[in-house]
Coordinates of C-alpha atoms in Angstrom, one line a residue:
Chain A
M1 CA 0.0 -0.3 0.2
V2 CA 2.6 2.3 0.9
R3 CA 4.6 1.6 -2.1
L4 CA 1.4 1.6 -4.2
A5 CA 1.4 5.3 -3.0
A6 CA 5.0 7.1 -3.2
T7 CA 4.9 4.6 -7.0
V8 CA 1.9 6.5 -7.6
L9 CA 2.9 10.2 -6.3
V10 CA 6.3 9.7 -7.8
A11 CA 4.9 8.3 -11.3
G12 CA 2.5 11.6 -10.9
L13 CA 5.3 13.5 -10.3
L14 CA 6.8 12.4 -12.9
S15 CA 4.3 12.5 -15.9
A16 CA 4.2 16.0 -15.3
C17 CA 7.8 16.4 -15.5
Q18 CA 8.0 15.2 -19.3
P19 CA 7.2 17.9 -21.7
D20 CA 4.0 17.4 -24.0
E21 CA 4.2 15.1 -26.3
E22 CA 2.7 15.7 -29.6
A23 CA 2.1 11.9 -30.0
E24 CA 2.2 11.1 -33.9
R25 CA 5.2 13.9 -34.6
Q26 CA 8.1 12.1 -36.6
Q27 CA 11.2 13.3 -37.0
A28 CA 13.8 12.3 -39.3
H29 CA 16.6 14.0 -41.2
F30 CA 19.4 13.6 -43.9
H31 CA 21.3 16.1 -46.6
A32 CA 21.0 17.7 -49.2
M33 CA 21.5 20.5 -51.4
G34 CA 24.9 21.6 -49.4
T35 CA 23.1 21.7 -45.5
R36 CA 21.3 19.4 -43.1
I37 CA 17.5 19.0 -43.7
D38 CA 15.2 19.2 -41.2
L39 CA 11.9 17.3 -40.8
T40 CA 8.9 17.1 -38.5
L41 CA 5.6 15.4 -39.7
I42 CA 2.7 14.5 -39.0
E43 CA 0.6 11.1 -40.4
G44 CA -1.8 11.3 -42.8
P45 CA -2.6 10.5 -45.8
L46 CA 0.9 10.2 -46.8
S47 CA 2.6 7.9 -44.4
T48 CA 5.7 10.1 -42.7
E49 CA 7.6 7.1 -44.6
S50 CA 6.5 7.7 -48.1
A51 CA 6.6 11.7 -47.3
T52 CA 10.1 11.5 -46.5
R53 CA 11.3 9.4 -49.6
L54 CA 9.3 12.0 -51.8
I55 CA 11.2 15.0 -50.2
E56 CA 14.9 13.1 -50.4
S57 CA 14.4 12.4 -53.5
H58 CA 12.7 15.6 -54.4
F59 CA 15.9 17.6 -53.1
E60 CA 18.0 14.9 -54.4
V61 CA 17.0 16.3 -57.8
H62 CA 17.2 20.2 -56.9
E63 CA 20.2 19.3 -55.9
Q64 CA 21.8 18.4 -59.4
R65 CA 19.5 20.8 -61.1
W66 CA 20.3 23.6 -59.8
D67 CA 24.1 23.4 -58.8
G68 CA 25.9 25.9 -60.8
W69 CA 29.1 24.0 -61.0
G70 CA 28.1 20.1 -61.1
G71 CA 27.3 18.3 -63.5
G72 CA 23.2 18.6 -63.4
E73 CA 21.5 20.8 -65.4
L74 CA 22.4 24.7 -64.5
G75 CA 25.8 23.3 -64.7
R76 CA 25.5 22.0 -68.2
L77 CA 23.8 25.3 -69.0
N78 CA 26.4 27.2 -67.1
Q79 CA 29.2 25.5 -69.0
R80 CA 27.7 26.6 -72.3
L81 CA 27.2 29.9 -71.1
A82 CA 30.9 30.3 -69.9
N83 CA 31.9 28.7 -73.2
D84 CA 29.6 30.2 -75.7
G85 CA 28.3 33.2 -74.1
Q86 CA 24.9 31.7 -75.1
A87 CA 23.0 28.5 -74.6
N88 CA 19.2 27.6 -74.8
V89 CA 17.7 26.7 -71.7
P90 CA 16.5 22.8 -70.9
A91 CA 12.4 23.0 -69.8
S92 CA 13.1 21.6 -66.5
L93 CA 15.3 25.2 -65.4
R94 CA 12.8 27.6 -67.9
D95 CA 10.6 28.4 -64.9
G96 CA 12.8 28.9 -62.1
I97 CA 14.9 30.8 -64.3
E98 CA 12.8 33.1 -65.7
Q99 CA 10.9 33.8 -61.7
A100 CA 14.9 34.5 -60.9
L101 CA 15.5 37.7 -63.3
L102 CA 12.1 38.3 -62.8
L103 CA 12.9 39.0 -59.0
G104 CA 16.8 40.2 -59.8
Q105 CA 15.0 43.0 -61.5
Q106 CA 12.4 44.3 -58.7
S107 CA 15.1 44.0 -56.4
E108 CA 16.9 46.5 -58.5
G109 CA 19.9 43.6 -58.8
L110 CA 21.0 43.7 -55.2
F111 CA 19.5 39.8 -55.9
H112 CA 21.6 39.2 -58.9
P113 CA 21.2 35.8 -60.3
G114 CA 23.9 36.9 -62.8
I115 CA 27.1 36.5 -60.0
G116 CA 28.3 33.1 -60.3
A117 CA 31.8 34.3 -62.0
L118 CA 32.2 36.2 -58.6
V119 CA 30.8 33.4 -56.4
E120 CA 33.9 31.5 -58.1
T121 CA 36.1 34.3 -57.5
W122 CA 34.7 34.2 -53.9
S123 CA 35.6 30.0 -53.7
F124 CA 32.1 30.2 -52.7
H125 CA 31.3 28.1 -55.0
R126 CA 31.9 24.8 -53.2
Q127 CA 31.4 23.9 -49.9
P128 CA 33.3 23.9 -47.5
R129 CA 34.5 26.6 -49.2
K130 CA 38.4 26.0 -50.8
A131 CA 40.6 27.6 -47.9
G132 CA 42.9 30.9 -49.2
P133 CA 42.8 34.7 -49.3
P134 CA 40.1 36.9 -50.9
P135 CA 40.1 37.9 -54.4
S136 CA 42.2 40.8 -55.1
E137 CA 41.0 44.1 -55.6
E138 CA 41.4 44.3 -59.6
S139 CA 39.9 40.6 -60.1
L140 CA 36.7 41.8 -58.5
H141 CA 36.6 44.8 -60.5
G142 CA 37.3 43.4 -63.9
L143 CA 34.6 41.1 -62.9
L144 CA 32.2 44.2 -61.7
E145 CA 33.0 45.5 -65.6
S146 CA 31.6 42.3 -67.5
L147 CA 28.1 41.7 -64.7
P148 CA 25.6 43.0 -67.0
P149 CA 22.2 44.6 -65.1
V150 CA 19.5 42.0 -64.5
S151 CA 17.5 43.5 -67.2
A152 CA 19.6 42.7 -69.3
L153 CA 19.4 39.6 -69.0
Q154 CA 16.2 38.0 -70.5
L155 CA 15.2 34.8 -71.8
D156 CA 14.5 35.1 -75.3
S157 CA 12.5 32.1 -76.7
G158 CA 14.9 29.5 -74.3
L159 CA 17.5 31.2 -75.3
L160 CA 19.8 33.0 -72.2
R161 CA 22.9 35.4 -73.7
G162 CA 25.3 36.2 -71.3
P163 CA 27.6 39.9 -71.5
G164 CA 30.4 37.5 -73.3
Q165 CA 32.5 34.1 -72.4
G166 CA 33.1 33.5 -68.4
F167 CA 29.7 34.6 -68.1
R168 CA 27.6 31.8 -65.2
L169 CA 24.6 32.1 -63.1
D170 CA 24.2 31.8 -59.2
L171 CA 20.8 30.7 -58.1
G172 CA 22.3 30.5 -54.3
G173 CA 19.9 33.1 -52.9
F174 CA 17.4 31.0 -54.6
A175 CA 17.4 28.1 -55.2
K176 CA 16.7 26.5 -52.3
G177 CA 13.1 29.0 -51.7
L178 CA 12.1 27.2 -55.7
S179 CA 12.6 24.0 -54.2
L180 CA 10.4 25.0 -51.7
D181 CA 8.4 26.0 -53.5
R182 CA 8.0 22.9 -55.7
L183 CA 8.5 20.5 -52.8
H184 CA 5.3 22.6 -51.4
E185 CA 3.1 21.4 -54.4
N186 CA 4.3 17.8 -54.5
L187 CA 3.2 17.5 -51.1
D188 CA -0.2 19.1 -52.1
A189 CA -0.5 16.4 -54.6
A190 CA 0.9 13.4 -52.1
G191 CA -1.7 14.4 -49.3
L192 CA 1.1 15.8 -46.9
E193 CA -1.2 18.0 -44.8
H194 CA 1.0 18.9 -41.7
G195 CA 4.4 19.8 -41.0
I196 CA 7.6 21.4 -41.3
I197 CA 10.3 20.7 -44.3
N198 CA 13.4 22.4 -42.7
A199 CA 16.1 22.9 -45.1
G200 CA 19.4 24.4 -42.5
G201 CA 17.4 27.2 -41.2
D202 CA 15.1 28.2 -43.4
L203 CA 12.2 26.3 -43.5
L204 CA 8.4 25.7 -44.9
A205 CA 5.9 24.6 -42.5
L206 CA 2.6 23.2 -43.7
G207 CA -1.1 23.1 -41.8
R208 CA -0.7 22.9 -38.2
A209 CA 1.3 21.3 -35.3
G210 CA -1.4 18.4 -34.2
G211 CA -2.4 18.2 -37.2
D212 CA -6.2 17.2 -37.3
S213 CA -6.2 17.0 -33.6
V214 CA -8.6 19.5 -31.5
D215 CA -5.8 20.8 -29.4
A216 CA -3.7 21.3 -33.3
R217 CA -2.1 25.1 -33.4
A218 CA 0.1 26.9 -35.2
W219 CA 3.3 25.8 -35.7
R220 CA 6.1 27.9 -33.5
I221 CA 9.4 29.2 -35.4
G222 CA 12.3 30.3 -33.1
I223 CA 14.2 32.5 -34.9
L224 CA 18.1 32.1 -33.7
D225 CA 19.8 35.4 -33.1
P226 CA 22.7 37.0 -34.9
R227 CA 24.7 38.8 -32.6
G228 CA 23.4 36.6 -29.7
D229 CA 23.5 32.7 -29.2
G230 CA 20.0 31.5 -28.7
V231 CA 16.9 31.9 -29.9
L232 CA 16.3 35.5 -30.8
A233 CA 12.3 35.9 -31.8
G234 CA 9.4 33.5 -32.0
V235 CA 6.7 33.7 -34.9
T236 CA 3.8 31.3 -35.8
V237 CA 3.3 30.4 -39.2
T238 CA 0.1 29.5 -40.8
D239 CA -0.1 27.1 -43.4
G240 CA 2.1 27.2 -46.9
E241 CA 3.9 30.0 -45.2
C242 CA 8.4 30.0 -45.3
V243 CA 10.5 31.6 -43.1
M244 CA 13.9 32.8 -45.3
T245 CA 16.7 34.2 -43.5
S246 CA 20.1 34.7 -45.0
G247 CA 22.7 36.2 -42.4
D248 CA 26.0 37.5 -42.0
Y249 CA 27.2 34.0 -39.9
E250 CA 26.7 31.8 -42.9
R251 CA 29.5 29.7 -45.0
T252 CA 32.2 32.7 -43.2
F253 CA 35.6 32.6 -43.4
E254 CA 38.4 34.1 -42.3
H255 CA 41.8 35.3 -43.7
D256 CA 44.5 38.2 -41.9
G257 CA 41.9 38.3 -39.3
E258 CA 39.3 39.6 -41.4
A259 CA 36.1 38.0 -41.0
Y260 CA 34.2 37.4 -44.5
H261 CA 31.0 35.7 -45.3
H262 CA 28.4 34.7 -48.4
I263 CA 26.6 36.8 -49.4
L264 CA 28.1 39.7 -51.8
D265 CA 27.1 42.9 -53.1
P266 CA 26.3 43.0 -56.5
R267 CA 27.8 46.8 -56.4
T268 CA 30.8 46.4 -55.2
G269 CA 31.8 42.0 -55.0
H270 CA 33.0 42.2 -51.9
P271 CA 30.4 40.7 -49.1
A272 CA 27.6 42.5 -47.8
D273 CA 28.4 44.4 -44.5
A274 CA 24.6 47.0 -44.2
S275 CA 23.0 43.9 -42.1
A276 CA 23.7 40.7 -39.4
S277 CA 20.5 38.9 -41.0
V278 CA 17.5 39.5 -42.5
T279 CA 14.2 37.0 -43.1
V280 CA 11.2 36.9 -45.0
I281 CA 7.5 35.3 -44.5
S282 CA 6.1 34.4 -47.4
T283 CA 3.7 31.5 -49.1
E284 CA 6.0 31.8 -52.0
C285 CA 9.1 30.0 -50.8
A286 CA 11.7 31.1 -53.8
R287 CA 10.2 35.1 -53.6
A288 CA 11.2 35.2 -49.6
D289 CA 14.5 33.6 -50.2
A290 CA 15.2 36.1 -52.8
A291 CA 14.2 39.1 -51.2
A292 CA 16.3 38.2 -47.4
T293 CA 18.9 37.8 -49.9
A294 CA 18.2 41.7 -51.5
L295 CA 17.2 43.0 -48.2
F296 CA 20.1 42.1 -46.6
V297 CA 22.3 44.0 -49.1
A298 CA 20.0 46.7 -48.9
G299 CA 20.7 47.3 -45.3
P300 CA 18.7 49.7 -43.0
G301 CA 18.1 52.4 -45.0
A302 CA 16.8 50.9 -47.8
W303 CA 14.9 47.7 -47.7
P304 CA 11.7 48.8 -47.1
E305 CA 11.3 50.0 -50.6
L306 CA 13.1 46.8 -51.7
A307 CA 10.4 45.2 -50.0
A308 CA 7.4 46.6 -51.4
Q309 CA 9.2 46.4 -54.8
M310 CA 9.9 42.8 -54.6
E311 CA 5.7 42.4 -52.7
V312 CA 6.8 40.9 -49.6
D313 CA 5.4 42.5 -46.3
T314 CA 6.5 40.5 -43.0
V315 CA 10.0 41.3 -42.3
M316 CA 12.4 41.7 -39.9
L317 CA 16.2 42.7 -40.4
V318 CA 19.2 42.5 -37.5
T319 CA 21.6 45.4 -37.7
P320 CA 25.3 44.8 -37.0
D321 CA 25.1 45.8 -33.9
G322 CA 21.9 44.2 -32.8
Q323 CA 19.4 46.2 -33.6
V324 CA 16.3 45.0 -34.7
E325 CA 14.2 46.6 -37.7
L326 CA 10.5 45.4 -38.4
S327 CA 7.9 45.7 -41.3
P328 CA 4.6 46.3 -40.1
A329 CA 3.4 42.4 -40.8
M330 CA 6.5 40.9 -38.8
E331 CA 6.0 43.4 -36.1
A332 CA 2.4 42.1 -35.4
R333 CA 3.3 38.8 -35.0
I334 CA 6.9 38.4 -33.9
E335 CA 7.4 37.8 -29.9
F336 CA 11.2 38.1 -28.6
D337 CA 12.3 35.5 -27.0
Q338 CA 15.6 35.8 -24.6
R339 CA 16.7 39.9 -25.5
Q340 CA 14.3 42.4 -26.0
P341 CA 16.2 44.2 -28.5
D342 CA 15.7 47.9 -30.2
V343 CA 13.6 47.7 -32.5
T344 CA 12.0 50.1 -35.6
V345 CA 9.4 49.5 -36.7
K346 CA 9.6 50.5 -40.1
A347 CA 6.4 51.2 -43.1
L348 CA 6.8 49.5 -46.3
P349 CA 6.1 52.3 -49.4
Chain B
M1 CA -12.4 22.8 16.7
V2 CA -12.3 26.6 15.6
G3 CA -10.0 27.3 17.8
L4 CA -7.5 24.6 16.4
A5 CA -8.9 26.2 13.2
A6 CA -7.7 29.7 14.3
L7 CA -4.2 28.6 15.1
A8 CA -3.6 27.1 11.9
V9 CA -5.1 30.4 10.3
I10 CA -2.2 32.2 12.4
I11 CA 0.8 29.7 11.5
H12 CA -0.5 30.2 7.8
V13 CA -0.2 34.1 8.4
L14 CA 3.1 33.8 10.0
E15 CA 4.5 31.9 7.6
T16 CA 4.1 34.0 4.6
A17 CA 7.0 36.1 6.0
I18 CA 9.8 33.2 5.4
P19 CA 11.4 33.3 1.9
S20 CA 10.7 31.0 -1.0
P21 CA 13.1 30.5 -3.6
V22 CA 9.9 29.9 -5.8
P23 CA 7.4 33.0 -4.5
G24 CA 4.4 32.0 -2.8
L25 CA 5.9 28.5 -2.3
R26 CA 5.8 27.9 1.5
P27 CA 7.4 24.5 3.9
G28 CA 3.4 24.2 5.3
L29 CA 4.2 24.7 8.5
A30 CA 0.5 24.6 9.3
N31 CA 0.2 21.1 8.6
V32 CA 0.9 20.4 11.7
I33 CA -2.4 21.0 12.7
T34 CA -4.1 19.7 9.7
L35 CA -2.2 16.0 11.6
V36 CA -3.5 16.7 15.3
V37 CA -7.4 17.1 14.0
L38 CA -5.9 14.1 11.6
F39 CA -5.4 11.9 14.5
R40 CA -7.6 13.3 16.7
Y41 CA -10.6 13.9 14.8
G42 CA -10.3 11.9 11.4
L43 CA -10.1 13.0 7.8
A44 CA -13.3 14.6 7.3
M45 CA -12.3 16.8 10.4
A46 CA -8.7 17.5 9.1
A47 CA -10.3 18.5 5.3
W48 CA -12.6 21.5 6.9
V49 CA -10.2 22.1 9.5
S50 CA -7.0 23.2 6.6
L51 CA -9.8 24.4 4.6
L52 CA -11.2 27.2 6.9
R53 CA -7.3 27.7 6.6
V54 CA -6.6 28.9 3.7
V55 CA -9.6 30.8 2.7
G56 CA -9.6 32.4 6.4
G57 CA -5.6 32.7 6.1
S58 CA -5.6 34.5 2.6
L59 CA -8.8 36.8 3.8
L60 CA -6.7 37.7 6.3
I61 CA -3.5 38.6 4.2
G62 CA -5.8 39.8 1.3
T63 CA -4.4 37.0 -1.1
F64 CA -7.6 35.6 -1.6
L65 CA -8.1 34.3 -4.9
A66 CA -4.7 35.6 -5.9
P67 CA -2.2 33.5 -7.3
A68 CA -0.8 33.0 -3.5
F69 CA -3.8 31.5 -1.7
L70 CA -4.3 29.2 -5.3
L71 CA -0.8 28.1 -4.3
S72 CA -2.1 27.6 -0.8
L73 CA -5.1 25.7 -2.1
V74 CA -3.9 22.8 -3.8
G75 CA -0.9 22.7 -1.1
A76 CA -3.6 21.5 1.3
L77 CA -5.6 19.6 -1.2
A78 CA -2.3 17.6 -2.5
V79 CA -1.9 17.4 1.7
L80 CA -5.2 15.5 2.3
L81 CA -5.0 13.7 -0.6
S82 CA -1.8 12.1 0.1
L83 CA -3.1 11.6 3.8
A84 CA -6.3 9.7 2.4
V85 CA -3.9 7.5 0.3
V86 CA -2.2 6.4 3.5
R87 CA -5.0 6.4 5.7
P88 CA -5.5 2.5 5.8
L89 CA -2.0 2.4 7.2
L90 CA -2.8 4.7 10.8
R91 CA -4.3 1.7 12.2
L92 CA -1.5 -0.1 11.5
G93 CA 1.5 1.9 13.6
L94 CA 1.5 5.1 11.0
S95 CA 2.4 8.2 13.1
P96 CA 2.1 11.9 12.6
I97 CA 5.7 12.0 11.5
G98 CA 5.7 9.7 8.8
S99 CA 2.4 10.7 8.2
G100 CA 3.9 14.7 8.3
A101 CA 6.7 13.7 5.6
L102 CA 4.9 12.0 3.2
A103 CA 2.1 15.2 3.5
S104 CA 4.9 17.6 3.5
V105 CA 6.5 16.4 0.3
A106 CA 3.1 16.3 -1.6
H107 CA 2.6 19.7 -0.4
V108 CA 5.7 20.5 -2.2
G109 CA 5.3 18.7 -5.1
G110 CA 1.3 19.9 -5.6
Q111 CA 1.6 23.7 -5.3
L112 CA 5.0 23.3 -7.7
L113 CA 2.9 21.3 -10.2
I114 CA 1.2 24.1 -9.8
V115 CA 3.1 26.8 -10.1
R116 CA 4.6 25.0 -12.8
L117 CA 1.4 24.9 -15.4
L118 CA -0.1 28.2 -14.2
L119 CA 2.2 30.4 -12.9
I120 CA 5.8 30.0 -14.1
P121 CA 5.3 28.0 -17.6
H122 CA 8.9 27.3 -17.8
D123 CA 10.7 23.7 -17.3
G124 CA 13.9 24.8 -15.7
L125 CA 11.4 24.8 -13.0
W126 CA 12.0 20.9 -13.1
L127 CA 15.5 21.4 -12.2
L128 CA 14.5 23.1 -8.7
A129 CA 11.6 20.5 -7.8
P130 CA 13.6 17.1 -6.6
W131 CA 15.3 20.2 -3.8
L132 CA 12.4 21.6 -2.9
M133 CA 10.8 18.1 -2.3
I134 CA 14.0 16.2 -0.4
A135 CA 14.6 19.6 1.6
A136 CA 10.4 19.5 2.3
L137 CA 11.3 15.6 3.8
P138 CA 13.1 17.0 7.1
L139 CA 11.0 19.9 7.6
G140 CA 7.2 17.4 6.7
I141 CA 9.6 15.0 9.5
F142 CA 9.8 18.0 11.9
T143 CA 6.2 19.1 11.9
G144 CA 5.7 15.7 12.3
M145 CA 7.0 15.2 15.4
I146 CA 5.3 18.7 16.7
A147 CA 2.0 17.1 16.1
S148 CA 3.3 14.5 17.3
E149 CA 4.2 16.5 21.3
T150 CA 1.1 18.1 20.5
L151 CA -1.5 14.9 20.3
K152 CA 0.6 13.9 23.5
Q153 CA -0.3 16.4 25.3
L154 CA -3.6 16.5 24.2
E155 CA -4.3 12.8 25.2
T156 CA -4.5 15.0 28.7
T157 CA -7.9 16.7 27.9
P158 CA -11.2 14.7 26.7
K159 CA -12.1 15.0 23.4
G160 CA -14.6 17.6 21.9
G161 CA -15.8 21.5 22.6
R162 CA -11.7 22.1 24.2
T163 CA -9.4 24.3 21.9
A164 CA -5.9 23.4 21.6
S165 CA -5.1 26.7 23.0
H166 CA -7.0 25.3 26.7
A167 CA -5.3 22.3 26.5
T168 CA -2.0 23.3 27.1
D169 CA -2.9 24.8 29.5
Chain C
M1 CA 10.8 13.2 21.7
P2 CA 8.6 11.4 20.2
R3 CA 9.8 8.2 18.3
P4 CA 8.7 7.6 14.6
S5 CA 7.0 3.8 14.2
L6 CA 8.5 1.4 12.1
L7 CA 5.7 1.8 9.3
D8 CA 6.9 5.4 9.3
C9 CA 10.5 4.6 9.0
L10 CA 9.1 2.6 6.1
V11 CA 7.5 5.5 4.6
I12 CA 10.1 7.7 5.4
L13 CA 12.2 5.6 3.1
I14 CA 10.6 5.4 0.7
L15 CA 9.8 8.5 -0.3
A16 CA 13.6 9.5 0.2
A17 CA 15.0 6.9 -2.4
S18 CA 11.5 8.2 -4.7
L19 CA 13.2 11.9 -4.8
G20 CA 16.6 10.5 -4.1
L21 CA 15.3 8.9 -7.7
L22 CA 13.2 12.1 -9.1
L23 CA 16.4 13.9 -8.5
A24 CA 18.9 11.9 -10.6
M25 CA 16.9 12.2 -12.6
S26 CA 16.8 15.7 -13.4
L27 CA 20.5 15.6 -13.2
D28 CA 21.3 13.1 -15.1
G29 CA 18.9 13.9 -17.9
R30 CA 18.2 17.4 -17.8
S31 CA 15.0 18.0 -19.6
G32 CA 16.8 16.4 -22.7
D33 CA 18.9 19.6 -23.5
T34 CA 20.7 18.4 -26.9
A35 CA 23.9 20.0 -28.1
L36 CA 23.6 21.6 -31.8
V37 CA 27.2 21.1 -34.2
M38 CA 27.5 22.6 -37.3
A39 CA 30.6 22.4 -39.1
E40 CA 30.8 25.3 -41.6
D41 CA 27.0 26.7 -42.1
T42 CA 25.8 22.9 -42.0
I43 CA 24.2 21.6 -38.4
V44 CA 26.4 17.8 -38.9
K45 CA 25.7 16.5 -35.0
R46 CA 22.8 17.0 -32.7
I47 CA 24.3 15.4 -29.4
N48 CA 21.8 14.0 -26.5
L49 CA 24.0 15.5 -23.5
S50 CA 22.9 13.2 -21.4
R51 CA 25.1 10.6 -21.8
A52 CA 28.7 10.8 -21.5
G53 CA 30.7 10.5 -24.4
E54 CA 33.4 12.1 -26.8
Y55 CA 32.9 13.1 -30.5
T56 CA 34.7 14.2 -33.1
V57 CA 33.8 16.6 -36.2
S58 CA 35.7 17.6 -39.4
G59 CA 36.7 20.5 -40.6
P60 CA 39.5 22.0 -42.5
L61 CA 42.0 22.1 -40.1
G62 CA 41.6 18.8 -39.4
E63 CA 39.7 16.9 -36.3
S64 CA 37.4 18.9 -33.3
L65 CA 36.9 16.7 -29.7
L66 CA 34.3 17.2 -27.9
E67 CA 33.7 16.4 -24.6
V68 CA 30.4 15.2 -23.1
S69 CA 29.5 14.6 -19.2
N70 CA 27.0 15.5 -16.7
G71 CA 24.6 17.4 -19.0
R72 CA 27.3 19.2 -20.2
I73 CA 29.9 20.2 -24.0
R74 CA 33.1 21.7 -24.5
F75 CA 35.4 21.3 -26.9
A76 CA 38.3 18.7 -25.7
D77 CA 40.9 19.2 -28.5
A78 CA 41.0 21.1 -31.9
P79 CA 43.4 21.7 -34.5
C80 CA 42.7 25.6 -34.5
P81 CA 46.2 27.5 -33.5
D82 CA 44.6 29.9 -31.1
R83 CA 42.3 27.3 -28.9
I84 CA 40.3 30.2 -27.9
C85 CA 37.8 27.2 -28.2
L86 CA 39.0 25.3 -25.2
R87 CA 39.4 27.9 -23.5
R88 CA 35.6 28.5 -23.6
G89 CA 35.1 25.4 -21.4
W90 CA 31.7 24.2 -20.5
L91 CA 29.0 25.1 -21.6
S92 CA 25.7 24.3 -20.1
Q93 CA 23.4 26.6 -20.5
H94 CA 20.4 26.1 -23.0
G95 CA 21.4 29.0 -25.6
D96 CA 25.1 28.7 -24.3
S97 CA 28.2 28.2 -27.4
A98 CA 31.5 27.6 -27.8
T99 CA 33.0 28.2 -31.7
C100 CA 36.4 26.9 -33.4
I101 CA 36.3 29.7 -36.0
P102 CA 39.6 28.1 -38.1
N103 CA 38.0 24.9 -38.4
R104 CA 34.5 25.8 -38.6
V105 CA 32.9 24.3 -36.1
H106 CA 30.0 25.2 -33.6
I107 CA 28.6 24.3 -31.0
R108 CA 26.0 25.4 -29.2
L109 CA 22.9 24.3 -26.2
E110 CA 19.4 24.2 -27.6
A111 CA 16.2 22.7 -25.4
E112 CA 14.1 20.6 -27.0
E113 CA 11.4 21.5 -25.5
N114 CA 12.5 25.2 -26.3
G115 CA 9.0 25.7 -27.3
Y116 CA 9.5 26.0 -30.8
D117 CA 8.5 23.5 -33.6
S118 CA 11.5 24.5 -35.0
I119 CA 14.7 26.6 -35.5
N120 CA 15.1 29.2 -38.8
F121 CA 18.4 30.5 -39.3

């Protein structure tokens, strides 16, 4: 009896200690697109095992397809562009490249799909980056000279003309978002209703946490602090929303005490230094991805206007000294977690 | 009976002066009275007295229906529940000391539970919880010994009608 | 001085044992803390800190050695010249992090139950 009472007491206390489990949630992960893909899936019409296989093969295809330096479609296209100065864009790439060029124009070239040669000069095209010094001013200057404005890049009935030899596309700030958009369509069709696909920090949320159960709620996403440890802020996301962040802490290297990161300013050829990170939420992942890159380059003064031009309204920018700037739509749904930063809300024009 | 409840209220009020790592979490010294009443008058009466104490005490401190009231109430309910569970053992020789130890741990456990659920929804609390409950154990033994001693004194007075303060004259 | 009965002692003993067990679980499990290990910008490992052990992570300079014990993690060895990451010592709090910049290895502690379903960065 005593034993029973004590057991009941302790068991009661212990069970209270366990975090609430959402029973049917499944976790999986694999590596693709140069990063780790983390899946949080809820069983629905499509089993989580089938969903995992579908997502894995999807990313395999897109990793191949959008690698500008590999043996896939974009790699081969780049090879032809570099050699001949022009190339026919295969059907599988056409929509994506057109969308990238359009977003590039909307961003006034701050997201520039044509900076492949620049990226290669910085050795950012391979992960991990080959150790070595940053490129010389002269070589950057030469590449900037030959970099055409985005508006000059057009698909003419499937034919893409570069400015000359050595030109390459780089869709690094876009391919992940595009892959998530396409994946979203595939998963809708296959019958996965609830889950999160997190591709190295950039993620697509489907449905709700808890699935179709009565206590289901919106997924909660923590956004890491680029200038501190842990989570800076939390947002809840609705079905089909993507949360994309560009940060100066990703793919960095150091040389002679100087730190460099991979988000290049197409105007200077150097890593953009006006922002620490930009987070964009949108139901169009590719748009959010490109916008996060462009607004990061634009920096504190210029991002609101560019956000309006690129048709994104939920934006957070963290400045290099850790201050936070929010669009009104982001302010309405974000909650700061561990520190309360200096927050400025900037209306979009 | 009323006198015992009044005494419990006084202990309850005095206890709020003791600092606690979690605001509102109390060691439960008023359990002395609950134990005394349990062993002298039974569980039903103990329940009445402790609930009377919780309501009366918080009315006096001015925390009636405030979080601290809720904590006292949950603490008292946890104590009563734990005592109800071991009631069959009383006849087999479980004294106020063992009951007090159990009641004290249940008191803190119940309060921690409600703190976690309603007031501090952070799992970091569970790192503190075992320490608080371990501290509650000797404290409970101590309250049990006081209750045991009080009961011995009360043995000399006939049951019913008389109050504790008279009994110890 | 009232004396406890045999049954009292039994009850107290069982209580003490249960609480000891509870304490051990809370110290050991650390409510499921996880260390996120990143090489370059890629998460390469998630280490559950409730079990002691050693892990190696490869970077451009070689292998960084991570040590886990008592719910904590640290860089035990690193091929970087300045070894700043070693001086950072043990990490035990949620959000604590240490980075070996030359070898591109970053560790960060996160709680599984931090209330977020997924982390964006």
